[in-house]
CSV table of C-alpha atoms in Angstrom, one decimal:
chain,number,residue,atom,x,y,z
A,1,MET,CA,-9.2,10.7,-19.2
A,2,GLY,CA,-5.6,11.5,-20.1
A,3,ARG,CA,-3.1,8.9,-21.4
A,4,TYR,CA,-1.2,8.9,-18.1
A,5,GLY,CA,-4.4,8.3,-16.1
A,6,GLN,CA,-5.7,5.7,-18.5
A,7,PHE,CA,-2.4,3.7,-18.4
A,8,ILE,CA,-2.5,3.7,-14.5
A,9,TRP,CA,-6.2,2.7,-14.5
A,10,THR,CA,-5.7,-0.2,-16.9
A,11,TYR,CA,-2.6,-1.4,-15.0
A,12,GLN,CA,-4.3,-1.3,-11.6
A,13,LEU,CA,-7.5,-3.0,-13.0
A,14,ILE,CA,-5.6,-6.0,-14.4
A,15,PHE,CA,-3.7,-6.7,-11.2
A,16,SER,CA,-6.7,-5.8,-8.9
A,17,ILE,CA,-8.8,-8.4,-10.7
A,18,SER,CA,-6.1,-11.1,-10.1
A,19,THR,CA,-6.0,-10.1,-6.4
A,20,LEU,CA,-9.8,-10.4,-5.9
A,21,VAL,CA,-10.2,-13.8,-7.6
A,22,ARG,CA,-7.1,-15.4,-6.1
A,23,LEU,CA,-7.8,-18.1,-3.5
A,24,THR,CA,-5.2,-19.9,-1.5
A,25,ALA,CA,-4.9,-23.2,0.3
A,26,PHE,CA,-4.1,-21.6,3.7
A,27,ALA,CA,-7.6,-20.3,4.6
A,28,LYS,CA,-11.2,-20.7,3.6
A,29,PRO,CA,-12.6,-17.8,1.6
A,30,LEU,CA,-14.1,-14.9,3.6
A,31,ASP,CA,-17.3,-13.0,2.9
A,32,VAL,CA,-17.1,-9.2,2.9
A,33,THR,CA,-18.3,-7.3,6.0
A,34,PHE,CA,-20.1,-4.0,5.4
A,35,VAL,CA,-19.6,-1.3,8.1
A,36,ASN,CA,-22.7,-0.9,10.2
A,37,ASN,CA,-24.5,2.4,9.3
A,38,ALA,CA,-21.7,3.3,6.9
A,39,VAL,CA,-24.0,5.2,4.5
A,40,GLN,CA,-25.6,7.2,7.3
A,41,LYS,CA,-22.1,8.1,8.5
A,42,GLY,CA,-21.0,9.2,5.0
A,43,ALA,CA,-18.4,6.4,5.0
A,44,VAL,CA,-18.9,5.4,1.4
A,45,CYS,CA,-17.0,4.4,-1.7
A,46,LEU,CA,-16.8,6.6,-4.8
A,47,ASP,CA,-20.2,5.3,-5.9
A,48,GLY,CA,-21.9,5.7,-2.5
A,49,SER,CA,-21.7,2.0,-1.5
A,50,PRO,CA,-20.8,1.3,2.1
A,51,ALA,CA,-17.3,1.0,3.5
A,52,ALA,CA,-16.3,-2.7,3.8
A,53,TYR,CA,-13.6,-5.1,5.0
A,54,TYR,CA,-12.8,-8.8,5.3
A,55,PHE,CA,-12.3,-10.2,8.8
A,56,SER,CA,-10.7,-13.4,10.2
A,57,PRO,CA,-10.9,-13.6,14.0
A,58,GLY,CA,-7.9,-14.2,16.1
A,59,PHE,CA,-7.5,-17.3,18.3
A,60,GLY,CA,-5.3,-18.7,21.0
A,61,SER,CA,-2.5,-16.4,22.1
A,62,GLY,CA,-3.4,-14.0,19.2
A,63,VAL,CA,-6.9,-13.2,20.3
A,64,ASN,CA,-5.9,-9.7,21.4
A,65,ASN,CA,-3.5,-9.0,18.5
A,66,TRP,CA,-4.5,-7.3,15.3
A,67,VAL,CA,-3.2,-6.9,11.7
A,68,VAL,CA,-5.2,-4.3,9.8
A,69,HIS,CA,-4.2,-4.4,6.1
A,70,MET,CA,-5.3,-2.0,3.4
A,71,GLU,CA,-5.8,-3.0,-0.2
A,72,GLY,CA,-4.0,-1.2,-3.0
A,73,GLY,CA,-5.2,-0.2,-6.4
A,74,GLY,CA,-3.9,3.2,-7.5
A,75,TRP,CA,-5.7,6.6,-7.4
A,76,CYS,CA,-8.0,8.7,-9.4
A,77,SER,CA,-6.8,12.3,-9.9
A,78,ASN,CA,-9.8,14.1,-11.3
A,79,GLU,CA,-13.5,13.9,-11.3
A,80,GLU,CA,-13.7,12.2,-14.7
A,81,ASP,CA,-11.3,9.5,-13.7
A,82,CYS,CA,-13.1,9.0,-10.4
A,83,ILE,CA,-16.5,8.7,-12.2
A,84,GLU,CA,-15.0,6.0,-14.4
A,85,ARG,CA,-13.5,4.3,-11.4
A,86,LYS,CA,-16.7,4.2,-9.5
A,87,SER,CA,-18.2,1.8,-12.1
A,88,ASN,CA,-15.8,-1.0,-11.0
A,89,PHE,CA,-14.7,-2.7,-7.8
A,90,ARG,CA,-12.0,0.0,-7.2
A,91,GLY,CA,-14.7,2.5,-6.6
A,92,SER,CA,-17.5,0.4,-5.2
A,93,SER,CA,-18.1,-2.3,-2.6
A,94,LYS,CA,-21.3,-3.6,-4.3
A,95,ASP,CA,-19.7,-6.6,-6.0
A,96,SER,CA,-17.2,-7.6,-3.4
A,97,VAL,CA,-16.3,-11.3,-3.9
A,98,GLN,CA,-15.1,-13.8,-1.3
A,99,MET,CA,-11.4,-13.5,-0.5
A,100,SER,CA,-8.8,-15.8,1.1
A,101,PHE,CA,-5.8,-14.6,3.1
A,102,SER,CA,-2.2,-15.5,2.6
A,103,GLY,CA,1.3,-14.1,3.3
A,104,ILE,CA,1.2,-11.7,6.2
A,105,LEU,CA,-2.5,-12.5,6.6
A,106,GLY,CA,-2.1,-16.2,6.4
A,107,SER,CA,-3.4,-18.6,9.2
A,108,SER,CA,-0.7,-21.3,9.0
A,109,GLN,CA,1.7,-21.2,11.9
A,110,SER,CA,4.5,-22.7,9.9
A,111,SER,CA,4.3,-20.1,7.1
A,112,ASN,CA,3.3,-17.1,9.2
A,113,PRO,CA,4.6,-17.9,12.7
A,114,ASP,CA,4.4,-14.3,14.1
A,115,PHE,CA,1.0,-13.3,13.0
A,116,TYR,CA,-0.9,-16.5,12.0
A,117,ASN,CA,-3.4,-16.4,14.9
A,118,TRP,CA,-4.0,-12.7,15.1
A,119,ASN,CA,-7.2,-11.0,14.2
A,120,LYS,CA,-6.7,-10.2,10.6
A,121,VAL,CA,-8.5,-7.5,8.5
A,122,LYS,CA,-8.2,-6.5,4.9
A,123,VAL,CA,-9.9,-3.1,4.3
A,124,ARG,CA,-11.6,-2.7,0.9
A,125,TYR,CA,-10.0,0.1,-1.1
A,126,CYS,CA,-12.7,1.9,-3.0
A,127,ASP,CA,-12.0,5.7,-2.7
A,128,GLY,CA,-9.0,6.3,-4.9
A,129,SER,CA,-7.2,8.6,-2.4
A,130,SER,CA,-5.3,6.2,-0.1
A,131,PHE,CA,-8.2,6.8,2.4
A,132,THR,CA,-7.5,10.6,2.7
A,133,GLY,CA,-10.4,12.3,0.9
A,134,ASP,CA,-13.3,14.0,2.6
A,135,ILE,CA,-15.6,16.4,0.7
A,136,GLU,CA,-19.1,16.8,2.0
A,137,ALA,CA,-20.7,18.2,-1.2
A,138,VAL,CA,-21.9,15.7,-3.8
A,139,ASP,CA,-23.0,16.7,-7.3
A,140,PRO,CA,-26.5,15.2,-7.7
A,141,ALA,CA,-25.9,14.6,-11.4
A,142,LYS,CA,-22.5,12.9,-11.2
A,143,ARG,CA,-23.0,11.2,-7.8
A,144,VAL,CA,-19.3,10.7,-7.0
A,145,PHE,CA,-18.3,10.7,-3.3
A,146,PHE,CA,-14.9,11.7,-2.1
A,147,ARG,CA,-15.0,10.1,1.4
A,148,GLY,CA,-11.9,8.0,1.8
A,149,SER,CA,-10.9,9.3,5.2
A,150,ARG,CA,-14.4,8.6,6.5
A,151,VAL,CA,-14.2,5.1,5.2
A,152,TRP,CA,-10.9,4.5,7.1
A,153,PHE,CA,-12.2,6.0,10.4
A,154,ALA,CA,-15.5,4.1,10.1
A,155,VAL,CA,-13.7,0.8,9.7
A,156,VAL,CA,-11.3,1.4,12.5
A,157,ASP,CA,-14.1,2.5,14.8
A,158,GLU,CA,-16.0,-0.8,14.1
A,159,LEU,CA,-12.8,-2.8,14.7
A,160,LEU,CA,-12.3,-1.0,18.0
A,161,ALA,CA,-15.8,-2.0,19.0
A,162,LYS,CA,-15.1,-5.6,18.0
A,163,GLY,CA,-12.3,-5.8,20.5
A,164,MET,CA,-9.3,-3.9,19.0
A,165,ASN,CA,-9.8,-1.4,21.9
A,166,LYS,CA,-8.3,-4.2,24.1
A,167,ALA,CA,-5.4,-4.9,21.7
A,168,GLN,CA,-2.0,-5.9,23.1
A,169,ASN,CA,-0.3,-5.7,19.7
A,170,ALA,CA,-1.5,-4.0,16.5
A,171,LEU,CA,0.1,-3.6,13.1
A,172,LEU,CA,-1.3,-1.3,10.4
A,173,SER,CA,-0.2,-2.5,7.0
A,174,GLY,CA,-1.0,-2.2,3.4
A,175,CYS,CA,0.2,-2.8,-0.2
A,176,SER,CA,0.8,-0.2,-2.9
A,177,ALA,CA,-1.8,2.6,-2.4
A,178,GLY,CA,-2.7,0.8,0.8
A,179,GLY,CA,1.0,0.8,1.7
A,180,LEU,CA,1.1,4.5,1.3
A,181,ALA,CA,-2.1,4.7,3.4
A,182,SER,CA,-0.3,2.8,6.2
A,183,ILE,CA,2.3,5.6,6.3
A,184,LEU,CA,-0.2,8.5,6.0
A,185,HIS,CA,-2.5,7.1,8.8
A,186,CYS,CA,0.2,5.5,11.0
A,187,ASP,CA,0.3,8.1,13.8
A,188,LYS,CA,-3.5,8.4,13.7
A,189,PHE,CA,-3.8,4.7,14.2
A,190,ARG,CA,-1.4,4.8,17.1
A,191,ASP,CA,-3.5,7.6,18.7
A,192,LEU,CA,-6.8,5.7,18.4
A,193,LEU,CA,-5.5,2.6,20.3
A,194,PRO,CA,-4.8,2.3,24.0
A,195,ALA,CA,-1.5,3.7,25.2
A,196,THR,CA,-0.6,0.2,26.5
A,197,THR,CA,-0.9,-1.3,23.0
A,198,LYS,CA,2.3,-2.0,21.1
A,199,VAL,CA,1.5,-0.3,17.7
A,200,LYS,CA,3.7,-0.3,14.6
A,201,CYS,CA,3.1,0.2,10.9
A,202,PHE,CA,4.2,-1.8,7.8
A,203,SER,CA,4.3,-0.4,4.2
A,204,ASP,CA,4.6,-2.9,1.4
A,205,ALA,CA,5.4,-1.2,-2.0
A,206,GLY,CA,3.9,2.1,-0.7
A,207,TYR,CA,7.1,4.2,-0.7
A,208,PHE,CA,6.5,6.2,-3.8
A,209,ILE,CA,9.2,8.7,-4.5
A,210,ASN,CA,9.2,12.2,-5.9
A,211,ALA,CA,11.2,11.7,-9.0
A,212,LYS,CA,11.3,13.1,-12.6
A,213,ASP,CA,10.4,10.8,-15.5
A,214,VAL,CA,12.7,9.9,-18.4
A,215,SER,CA,11.7,13.2,-20.1
A,216,GLY,CA,12.6,15.3,-17.1
A,217,VAL,CA,9.0,16.1,-16.2
A,218,GLU,CA,7.8,16.0,-12.6
A,219,ARG,CA,4.7,14.0,-13.6
A,220,ILE,CA,4.1,12.0,-10.4
A,221,LYS,CA,4.3,15.2,-8.4
A,222,ALA,CA,1.6,16.8,-10.5
A,223,PHE,CA,-0.5,13.7,-10.4
A,224,PHE,CA,-0.4,13.5,-6.6
A,225,GLU,CA,-1.2,17.2,-6.4
A,226,ASP,CA,-4.3,16.6,-8.5
A,227,VAL,CA,-5.3,13.6,-6.2
A,228,VAL,CA,-5.0,15.8,-3.1
A,229,VAL,CA,-7.1,18.6,-4.7
A,230,THR,CA,-9.7,16.4,-6.2
A,231,HIS,CA,-10.4,14.5,-3.0
A,232,GLY,CA,-9.9,17.4,-0.5
A,233,SER,CA,-7.1,15.4,1.1
A,234,ALA,CA,-5.0,18.2,2.6
A,235,LYS,CA,-6.7,18.3,5.9
A,236,ASN,CA,-6.3,14.5,6.4
A,237,LEU,CA,-2.6,14.3,5.6
A,238,PRO,CA,-0.1,14.2,8.6
A,239,ALA,CA,-0.1,17.6,10.2
A,240,SER,CA,3.5,17.1,11.2
A,241,CYS,CA,4.3,17.2,7.5
A,242,THR,CA,1.7,19.8,6.2
A,243,ALA,CA,3.0,22.2,8.9
A,244,ARG,CA,6.3,22.3,7.0
A,245,LEU,CA,5.5,21.5,3.4
A,246,PRO,CA,2.7,21.9,0.7
A,247,PRO,CA,0.1,19.2,1.2
A,248,SER,CA,0.8,17.6,-2.2
A,249,LEU,CA,4.4,16.8,-1.1
A,250,CYS,CA,3.0,15.2,2.0
A,251,PHE,CA,1.5,12.4,-0.2
A,252,PHE,CA,5.1,11.3,-0.7
A,253,PRO,CA,6.5,9.1,2.2
A,254,GLN,CA,10.0,10.5,2.0
A,255,TYR,CA,8.7,13.8,3.5
A,256,VAL,CA,6.2,12.2,5.9
A,257,VAL,CA,8.6,9.7,7.6
A,258,GLN,CA,10.9,12.5,8.8
A,259,THR,CA,8.4,13.4,11.6
A,260,MET,CA,6.5,10.2,12.2
A,261,ARG,CA,6.2,9.1,15.8
A,262,THR,CA,5.2,5.5,15.3
A,263,PRO,CA,7.7,2.8,14.3
A,264,LEU,CA,7.6,2.0,10.6
A,265,PHE,CA,8.8,-1.0,8.5
A,266,VAL,CA,9.2,-0.4,4.7
A,267,LEU,CA,9.3,-3.4,2.3
A,268,ASN,CA,10.0,-2.3,-1.2
A,269,ALA,CA,11.7,-3.5,-4.4
A,270,ALA,CA,14.5,-1.2,-5.4
A,271,TYR,CA,13.2,-1.7,-9.0
A,272,ASP,CA,9.6,-1.3,-8.0
A,273,ALA,CA,7.5,-2.5,-11.1
A,274,TRP,CA,4.8,0.1,-10.6
A,275,GLN,CA,7.1,3.0,-10.1
A,276,ILE,CA,9.3,2.1,-13.1
A,277,LYS,CA,6.1,1.9,-15.3
A,278,ASN,CA,4.4,5.0,-14.0
A,279,ILE,CA,6.9,7.3,-12.3
A,280,LEU,CA,10.1,6.8,-14.2
A,281,ALA,CA,8.8,5.8,-17.7
A,282,PRO,CA,5.1,6.5,-18.1
A,283,SER,CA,3.7,6.0,-21.5
A,284,SER,CA,2.9,9.7,-21.8
A,285,SER,CA,6.7,10.4,-21.7
A,286,ASP,CA,7.6,7.6,-24.0
A,287,SER,CA,6.0,8.5,-27.3
A,288,GLY,CA,8.2,6.3,-29.3
A,289,SER,CA,7.6,3.3,-27.0
A,290,ALA,CA,11.3,2.9,-26.5
A,291,TRP,CA,10.7,1.8,-22.8
A,292,LYS,CA,7.8,-0.6,-23.5
A,293,LYS,CA,9.7,-3.8,-23.4
A,294,CYS,CA,12.2,-2.6,-20.8
A,295,LYS,CA,9.4,-1.7,-18.3
A,296,LEU,CA,8.0,-5.3,-18.5
A,297,ASP,CA,11.3,-7.1,-18.4
A,298,ILE,CA,14.5,-5.4,-17.1
A,299,LYS,CA,16.6,-8.0,-18.9
A,300,ALA,CA,15.3,-6.4,-22.2
A,301,CYS,CA,16.6,-3.0,-21.4
A,302,SER,CA,19.4,-1.4,-23.4
A,303,SER,CA,22.6,-0.4,-21.7
A,304,ALA,CA,21.5,3.3,-21.6
A,305,GLN,CA,18.1,2.3,-20.1
A,306,SER,CA,19.9,0.1,-17.5
A,307,GLN,CA,21.9,3.1,-16.4
A,308,THR,CA,18.7,5.1,-16.0
A,309,LEU,CA,17.3,2.3,-13.9
A,310,GLU,CA,20.4,2.3,-11.7
A,311,GLY,CA,20.0,6.1,-11.3
A,312,PHE,CA,16.4,5.5,-10.2
A,313,ARG,CA,17.4,2.8,-7.7
A,314,THR,CA,20.0,5.2,-6.3
A,315,GLU,CA,17.3,7.9,-6.0
A,316,PHE,CA,15.0,5.5,-4.2
A,317,LEU,CA,17.7,4.5,-1.7
A,318,ASN,CA,18.4,8.2,-1.1
A,319,ALA,CA,14.7,8.8,-0.4
A,320,VAL,CA,14.5,6.0,2.1
A,321,SER,CA,17.8,6.8,3.8
A,322,VAL,CA,16.2,8.8,6.6
A,323,LEU,CA,14.9,5.4,7.9
A,324,ARG,CA,18.4,3.9,8.0
A,325,ASN,CA,19.3,6.2,10.9
A,326,SER,CA,16.0,5.6,12.8
A,327,PRO,CA,16.4,3.1,15.6
A,328,SER,CA,12.7,2.1,15.5
A,329,ALA,CA,12.5,1.7,11.7
A,330,GLY,CA,12.8,-1.5,9.8
A,331,LEU,CA,13.8,-2.0,6.1
A,332,PHE,CA,13.7,-4.8,3.6
A,333,ILE,CA,14.8,-3.4,0.2
A,334,ASP,CA,15.5,-6.1,-2.3
A,335,SER,CA,16.9,-5.7,-5.8
A,336,CYS,CA,13.8,-7.3,-7.4
A,337,HIS,CA,11.5,-6.1,-10.2
A,338,ALA,CA,8.4,-6.5,-8.2
A,339,HIS,CA,5.4,-4.7,-6.6
A,340,CYS,CA,3.7,-5.9,-3.4
A,341,GLN,CA,5.5,-8.9,-1.8
A,342,SER,CA,3.8,-9.5,1.5
A,343,GLY,CA,0.5,-11.0,0.3
A,344,ARG,CA,1.8,-14.2,-1.4
A,345,GLN,CA,3.1,-17.1,0.7
A,346,ALA,CA,5.7,-18.0,-1.7
A,347,VAL,CA,7.3,-14.6,-1.4
A,348,TRP,CA,6.5,-13.9,2.3
A,349,LEU,CA,8.0,-16.9,4.1
A,350,GLY,CA,8.8,-20.4,3.2
A,351,HIS,CA,11.0,-22.5,0.9
A,352,GLY,CA,12.1,-20.3,-2.0
A,353,SER,CA,10.8,-17.1,-0.6
A,354,THR,CA,12.5,-13.8,-1.3
A,355,MET,CA,15.5,-13.1,0.9
A,356,VAL,CA,18.0,-10.4,1.7
A,357,GLN,CA,21.1,-11.4,3.7
A,358,ASN,CA,19.7,-14.9,4.1
A,359,THR,CA,16.5,-13.5,5.8
A,360,ALA,CA,13.0,-14.0,4.4
A,361,ILE,CA,10.6,-11.1,4.4
A,362,GLY,CA,8.2,-12.7,7.0
A,363,LYS,CA,11.1,-13.4,9.4
A,364,ALA,CA,12.5,-9.8,9.0
A,365,VAL,CA,9.1,-8.2,9.8
A,366,GLY,CA,8.5,-10.5,12.8
A,367,ASP,CA,12.0,-9.8,14.2
A,368,TRP,CA,11.3,-6.1,13.9
A,369,PHE,CA,7.8,-6.0,15.3
A,370,PHE,CA,8.8,-8.1,18.4
A,371,ASP,CA,12.2,-6.2,18.8
A,372,ARG,CA,14.2,-9.4,18.4
A,373,LYS,CA,16.8,-7.7,16.4
A,374,ALA,CA,17.4,-4.5,14.4
A,375,THR,CA,16.2,-5.2,10.9
A,376,LYS,CA,17.6,-3.0,8.1
A,377,LEU,CA,18.2,-5.3,5.2
A,378,ILE,CA,19.2,-3.8,1.8
A,379,ASP,CA,20.4,-5.5,-1.3
A,380,ASN,CA,23.6,-3.6,-2.2
A,381,CYS,CA,23.7,-4.9,-5.8
A,382,SER,CA,22.0,-4.4,-9.1
A,383,TYR,CA,19.3,-6.5,-10.8
A,384,PRO,CA,19.4,-9.4,-11.3
A,385,CYS,CA,21.8,-10.1,-8.5
A,386,ASN,CA,19.3,-11.6,-6.0
A,387,PRO,CA,18.4,-15.2,-7.1
A,388,THR,CA,15.5,-15.4,-4.7
A,389,CYS,CA,13.5,-12.7,-6.3
A,390,HIS,CA,9.9,-13.3,-7.4
A,391,ASP,CA,9.1,-10.8,-10.1
A,392,VAL,CA,5.5,-10.2,-9.0
A,393,ALA,CA,3.3,-7.1,-9.7
A,394,ASP,CA,0.4,-7.5,-7.4
A,395,GLU,CA,-1.8,-4.8,-5.7
A,396,SER,CA,-3.3,-6.9,-2.9
């Protein structure tokens, strides 16, 4: 495994472990649910274990409403990396632990008033392709399965049979690689639900941009191209994008959202912690480790590095600008050094939660979903201008 891939794998492993073991006071821990006949359907993780998800049933007025949230956890871009990944919980569902929901999946009316009593689902991410891969052939010696797309469809099919086929409202969401998946699968999700269902999509920290790194190399572009080739993802990326552009570019949200039909809300830190570490200043492009401290703490950056970060922020805002002019889109772009902000109650909604223009994330998303007001909130200032920021780097 190359240094770039190793750094990404180590980073995602650390924060994925914290996600899986974290329990909250807002809901009792949930056991994992394995998709019925998943193995027979070929809907399996990298190691061949069955597709899985966590489920908390809706109640009261939310019994016919659904939030389907996809976990994050990076990607594997070649067979060697995927073989290594299948040996841990990011490539397998075998050792899935109990999980408690919080933030957008929380069950407290006071801390999640718009979605607290909905049917809530968290889809286990164990394929390394943002649920896009589908290759039938399996090397009997290596036993690695590239079936992310089948996993996604199998989970959604089972949820439809559980009552989502009668949904009044449905929100497809995700964080990090799952946030990217919520964009890539958004229109498919819309098409699988009844025409009468109000369907929207929500991406948290999934708006990865096509940018050069500090050495001038298009490293993330090459990395995503390898992901698409390794997993056979091209046929499962949005056709409205691949009809215009090479498939590898259609792994970048900035090109997909131009032709999306379904309303999308993007929550992202302008100084996204993962993107700074892995797109802007990956270790493979920082041989002298000049960026090591800066990547972990922006306050430790030199003046030159701070200027580079400002340039990256500008590039990110340009990449998301197409959504500013979309009447159906929602935006919450804060000037925080964070990654994934919807899964923690302290950040989502409540006393001390992250705010832009005096509006908390949970309030902004609810206002947008229910069309209470147009919601395009962007911090127009540089880090650390927003005193409500929580510098979190989660991949829930």
